[in-house]
Structures are given as structure tokens and as C-alpha cells.
XYZ file of C-alpha atoms in Angstrom:
320
model
C -24.841 -22.381 32.915
C -22.160 -22.641 35.681
C -19.978 -19.463 36.677
C -17.556 -21.023 34.854
C -19.124 -20.814 31.827
C -20.258 -17.383 32.317
C -16.414 -16.351 32.389
C -15.427 -18.441 29.155
C -18.467 -16.668 27.187
C -16.976 -13.548 28.560
C -13.749 -13.969 27.684
C -14.831 -15.427 23.846
C -13.194 -18.708 24.311
C -13.098 -21.032 21.724
C -15.756 -23.857 22.590
C -15.725 -27.670 21.683
C -14.562 -28.137 17.804
C -13.821 -24.526 16.906
C -10.470 -24.290 15.534
C -8.079 -21.557 16.656
C -5.781 -19.668 14.289
C -2.957 -17.470 15.679
C -1.961 -14.455 13.822
C 1.298 -14.552 12.109
C 3.783 -12.083 11.912
C 3.018 -10.938 9.373
C -0.585 -10.630 10.428
C 1.164 -8.954 13.702
C 2.972 -6.276 12.003
C 0.516 -5.311 9.397
C -2.369 -5.184 12.186
C 0.113 -2.966 14.666
C 0.391 -0.360 11.653
C -3.653 -0.412 10.645
C -4.347 -0.079 14.602
C -1.752 2.939 14.845
C -3.349 4.201 11.123
C -7.057 4.396 12.933
C -6.126 5.890 15.889
C -3.577 8.436 14.347
C -5.469 9.583 11.203
C -9.063 11.201 10.956
C -8.870 10.147 7.151
C -11.808 11.141 4.605
C -12.041 10.253 0.919
C -13.158 11.095 -2.312
C -14.346 8.778 -4.736
C -15.153 9.118 -8.023
C -15.299 7.234 -11.297
C -12.849 8.229 -13.915
C -13.588 7.838 -17.882
C -10.016 6.051 -18.810
C -11.529 4.652 -22.552
C -8.641 7.251 -24.196
C -6.273 5.829 -21.615
C -6.929 2.275 -22.001
C -7.013 2.778 -25.823
C -3.783 4.604 -25.657
C -2.417 1.918 -23.013
C -3.373 -0.695 -25.323
C -1.513 0.621 -28.268
C 1.658 1.785 -26.445
C 1.675 -1.790 -24.448
C 2.430 -3.690 -28.018
C 4.943 -0.975 -29.003
C 6.723 -0.192 -26.674
C 9.066 -3.299 -26.475
C 9.227 -4.047 -22.492
C 6.748 -5.525 -20.355
C 4.037 -2.782 -19.822
C 1.104 -3.273 -17.609
C -2.080 -1.219 -16.435
C -0.743 -1.303 -12.962
C 2.716 0.544 -13.648
C 0.909 2.925 -15.834
C -1.255 3.934 -12.735
C 1.578 4.136 -10.346
C 3.286 6.446 -12.877
C -0.139 8.703 -13.157
C 0.134 8.473 -9.349
C 3.411 10.071 -9.263
C 3.016 12.868 -11.769
C -0.345 13.301 -9.722
C 2.085 13.828 -6.780
C 4.243 15.996 -8.389
C 1.954 18.780 -9.025
C 0.381 18.150 -4.627
C 3.415 17.461 -3.158
C 2.077 17.661 -0.161
C 0.666 14.695 -0.410
C 3.717 12.937 -0.432
C 4.701 13.507 3.367
C 4.726 12.084 6.783
C 2.677 13.572 9.494
C 3.823 13.914 13.054
C 1.414 14.414 15.643
C 1.984 15.462 19.475
C -2.003 14.516 20.979
C -1.316 16.282 24.570
C 0.346 19.548 23.210
C -1.983 19.166 19.818
C 1.201 20.481 17.656
C 2.928 18.549 15.017
C 5.046 18.935 11.889
C 4.261 17.780 7.938
C 7.553 16.752 6.365
C 7.030 17.307 2.743
C 9.742 14.325 1.237
C 11.998 14.886 -1.493
C 11.439 11.021 -2.546
C 8.014 9.685 -3.882
C 8.658 6.353 -2.751
C 4.972 4.539 -3.064
C 4.331 1.664 -0.933
C 2.929 -1.073 -3.556
C 0.736 -3.934 -2.596
C 2.335 -7.037 -4.139
C 0.407 -10.479 -4.261
C 2.494 -13.685 -4.022
C 1.117 -16.883 -5.517
C -0.411 -18.473 -2.559
C -2.519 -15.175 -2.188
C -0.353 -13.796 0.725
C -0.001 -9.871 -0.085
C 2.880 -7.845 1.239
C 2.866 -4.091 1.079
C 6.538 -3.382 -0.548
C 8.024 -0.292 -1.599
C 9.072 0.979 -5.082
C 11.522 3.754 -4.231
C 12.820 6.853 -6.318
C 9.695 7.156 -8.800
C 10.118 11.284 -9.088
C 12.648 11.088 -11.703
C 11.600 7.814 -13.213
C 10.784 7.156 -16.966
C 7.230 5.167 -17.790
C 9.395 2.287 -18.636
C 11.916 3.012 -15.800
C 8.920 2.289 -13.358
C 7.460 -0.533 -14.628
C 11.194 -2.253 -14.702
C 11.014 -1.097 -10.299
C 7.595 -2.486 -10.204
C 8.668 -5.977 -11.747
C 11.556 -5.742 -10.099
C 10.367 -5.924 -6.594
C 7.894 -8.539 -8.015
C 10.846 -10.522 -8.453
C 12.879 -10.050 -5.645
C 10.037 -10.562 -3.022
C 9.871 -14.520 -4.204
C 13.313 -14.632 -3.405
C 13.308 -13.212 0.192
C 13.251 -15.374 2.940
C 9.753 -13.279 4.219
C 9.796 -14.464 7.947
C 13.342 -13.512 8.294
C 12.840 -10.193 7.390
C 9.553 -9.685 8.587
C 11.386 -10.587 12.298
C 13.865 -7.788 11.619
C 10.750 -5.314 10.561
C 9.151 -6.209 14.267
C 12.436 -5.941 15.640
C 13.187 -2.244 14.004
C 9.370 -1.351 15.532
C 9.792 -2.267 18.975
C 13.247 -0.500 19.155
C 11.144 2.431 17.478
C 8.508 2.192 20.160
C 10.987 1.998 22.968
C 13.022 5.230 21.555
C 10.085 7.005 22.421
C 9.812 5.992 25.930
C 6.930 3.532 25.084
C 8.248 0.874 27.750
C 5.040 -1.358 28.321
C 4.345 -1.817 24.897
C 7.520 -2.730 23.786
C 7.252 -4.950 26.449
C 4.166 -6.068 25.746
C 4.897 -6.998 22.070
C 8.010 -8.894 23.278
C 6.739 -11.236 25.434
C 3.767 -12.283 23.467
C 5.647 -12.789 20.483
C 8.360 -14.633 22.292
C 6.376 -16.226 25.155
C 2.303 -15.590 24.964
C -0.181 -18.301 23.650
C 0.168 -16.884 19.960
C 4.233 -16.621 20.007
C 6.204 -16.746 17.258
C 8.716 -19.562 16.507
C 12.255 -18.414 17.536
C 14.983 -18.130 14.970
C 17.851 -20.927 15.797
C 21.085 -19.398 15.793
C 22.286 -20.380 12.637
C 18.948 -19.144 10.715
C 20.540 -15.748 13.085
C 23.917 -16.331 11.833
C 23.244 -16.678 7.830
C 21.106 -13.501 8.342
C 23.857 -11.310 9.931
C 26.348 -12.614 6.884
C 23.654 -11.887 4.250
C 23.405 -8.327 5.497
C 26.974 -7.451 6.279
C 28.810 -9.785 3.230
C 30.258 -8.107 0.421
C 28.283 -10.756 -1.909
C 25.328 -9.516 -3.968
C 21.837 -10.706 -1.874
C 19.066 -10.770 -4.568
C 16.228 -10.313 -2.518
C 14.643 -7.658 0.019
C 15.755 -6.365 2.853
C 13.808 -5.048 6.041
C 13.326 -1.458 5.111
C 11.750 -2.374 2.044
C 8.979 -2.984 4.107
C 8.842 -0.190 6.224
C 5.881 2.604 5.512
C 6.810 4.560 2.462
C 5.713 8.561 1.661
C 2.747 7.198 0.263
C 0.742 4.105 -0.813
C -1.152 3.041 -3.671
C -4.135 -0.072 -3.087
C -4.151 -1.906 -5.941
C -7.472 -4.195 -6.122
C -8.303 -4.056 -9.474
C -5.247 -5.730 -10.713
C -4.879 -8.147 -7.666
C -8.268 -9.553 -7.195
C -9.430 -8.959 -11.229
C -12.689 -10.640 -10.368
C -13.726 -8.491 -7.471
C -16.289 -6.004 -8.773
C -16.284 -3.509 -6.414
C -15.252 -0.435 -5.047
C -13.265 0.779 -2.606
C -14.875 3.537 -0.738
C -12.001 3.612 2.214
C -8.948 2.302 3.460
C -6.564 3.982 6.296
C -3.568 5.743 5.336
C -0.155 4.087 6.305
C 0.367 6.034 9.728
C 2.624 8.392 9.375
C 1.356 8.706 5.376
C -0.880 11.294 4.654
C -2.494 10.155 1.457
C -3.255 6.581 0.044
C -4.588 6.079 -3.748
C -6.866 3.365 -4.355
C -7.775 1.998 -7.824
C -10.416 -0.935 -8.280
C -10.920 -2.920 -11.609
C -11.489 -1.099 -14.792
C -14.846 -1.990 -15.899
C -17.051 -1.761 -19.044
C -20.319 0.657 -18.530
C -22.953 1.782 -20.687
C -23.720 5.607 -21.031
C -25.927 8.123 -22.284
C -23.687 11.296 -23.005
C -23.265 14.441 -25.218
C -20.543 14.031 -27.563
C -18.054 17.291 -28.923
C -20.688 18.640 -31.257
C -23.518 18.387 -28.405
C -25.417 15.574 -29.711
C -26.999 12.845 -27.458
C -25.107 9.375 -27.784
C -25.238 5.820 -26.315
C -22.338 3.869 -26.173
C -20.027 2.234 -23.878
C -17.033 3.703 -21.537
C -13.889 1.995 -19.830
C -14.689 3.148 -16.122
C -12.043 3.575 -13.536
C -12.969 3.697 -9.873
C -10.712 5.798 -8.110
C -10.511 5.971 -4.012
C -8.470 9.443 -2.712
C -8.009 8.833 1.291
C -5.897 11.527 2.875
C -5.387 12.788 6.423
C -7.693 15.370 7.225
C -5.255 16.876 9.849
C -2.905 18.088 7.006
C -5.879 20.620 5.382
C -9.356 20.277 3.414
C -10.148 18.846 0.043
C -7.780 21.321 -1.463
C -4.905 19.975 -0.927
C -6.568 17.064 -3.753
C -7.709 19.627 -6.226
C -3.909 19.970 -8.104
C -3.659 16.368 -7.801
C -7.205 15.717 -9.545
C -6.626 18.095 -11.729
C -4.099 16.423 -13.015
C -5.400 13.106 -13.576
C -8.156 14.765 -15.476
C -5.604 16.064 -17.519
C -3.789 13.366 -18.391
C -7.215 11.035 -18.573
C -8.446 13.692 -21.389
C -4.863 13.470 -23.387
C -3.711 10.310 -23.064
C -0.901 10.767 -25.636
C 1.238 12.643 -23.307
C 2.224 8.789 -21.857
C 4.277 8.292 -24.919
C 6.648 11.287 -23.572
C 7.248 9.307 -20.148
């Protein structure tokens, strides 16, 4: 092996016959957020299997009676909101200074949940569903469906360019000139550069954002971090029978609520009279991931207690 071959190996250079795929603009933005989250957030997770047997039965009855499109995903979104009302410190952003070891927790007035939405081609985007703190169950279901519908009407490449530009400006405003320049250079001049927008394309984009004509799609701000994140693998991939154990919260969020797929499990349990029974229950694996800088598990207690109250008394969903 020659010295040049050693250099190639050290640089992880592709060999003959390998296929190289460069990151798309969506991949770049997602990776940037996740890397920052891993760097900034000392996260910890709480996992449990929730017995949603009664909730599932009530959901099925309500779904057939309500007169609007209700999904279990929308119901869990509403349950998340109800839990956050009891634990407002989880609906927050945390700003932290490593040099001075100081920071501040910004508890948000509004609940804007970042939800994963899967397109028909399998590509997934994290989109905000806004202002859920005062919405009824029907309004929550409608808002979630509207986000999906508008996502299909959105020119995603155009919007992703806008999101990337906003993030580079954010870096520059914090005095991080070198990272800003590096991102700009790699996007426009590097090997994996992203194709530039044409002048006509830019003109159309400016027209969409400045004209008074109604725009039936999503804007760049709809793809930025919400106040909290809801990861719903169970509805996105209903054949994926795995439990989520850990996903980093999206910085500067402090909390992530993750659900897997509802599944049937056989149990030996005691009924209300203390008699031993054998039966099947509906189980929903849930993961609660939070930024340990905000405090300990006591911040989760009000949230978990609210969820348990809803699971044990699911009739309350009819009052929403």
C-alpha cells in the first residue's frame, strides 16, 4: 500500500464502486439541530408502558360519533397539551452560557408543538402546530390535519433555503463568524453544495411572502423549533414494533414526548375486587426525555400524574 493509499484510508475516501450521496438541505438543517442538541443538552429519559385499554375503547367510540376526522395521534397531541398545562416548566426554552455557567429558563405562554409529518415519498419533516393551549380536541385535530395538508402544498426546497438563511443569520448575530462562513461556503461552493436558486425562483418566493394574495402553504417559521416536541413513530411507522428509549430534545427546547405503537399484550393482573385475572391490554410505550439542566424528575411528576388521570378516566376526552 502506497502512502497515497494510506491517506485515502485515513480520510475515509470512497473506494471504486462505492456510491456517494451528499446531504440535502433538509438533512443539513436536521443534522445541525441534532448535533447542537447533543452538545447543549444533558438529557435524561423516563420510559414506561401506559395501559391505554380504556382510553382506546373510548377513543374508538368517540371517533365513530364525533362527526370530524379524529386520529389517535391527534388525541395524544391533545393529551400532551393537557399534561403541559400541569407542568409548564416543560413547555420552555433554556438559554445557557457555558463560560459563565449561567442561564435562564423561558417558560412559554403558548404551546407550539413540533410534530413529525411524513410525506407520501417517506420523507419526514418536523412542523409546528401552533397555539394549542386553548384549542378543543376537535380544533386540535383540525390544526394537525391542516399542517399535513399545507405541507403538501409547500415548495419545501424554497422554504428550507429560507430556514437555512435564518439560522446562518442567527449564528452571525451571536458573533459566530467562522461557523457562519463555513456553512455558507459548504452550501454554495463545497463538494456537497446545494443548487442555487435561480433569479426567477427568488423573485417568485419574494412575491409569495410580500403579496396580499392568500398563500395556502407553510412558511419558514413553521419549520423552526416549537416550544416542545412530539415524536410519534407509532403513527408514522405503524409496522415498526420498537420502543423509543431516547431522542435528544431539539435545542433550545427542554422536553420531548415520544410515543411508539399501541400494541396488545397479555397480562396476569388483579381486578378491582382483588381477583387474579388473565387478559389482554392495550399498551402504549411512552418516553419522556428532558433537559436535566432545568432540574430533576420532580418536573415530570405533574405531567405523569395528569396522563395517568386521563388514562384511568378516559371519559374526560368527551369534555375537550
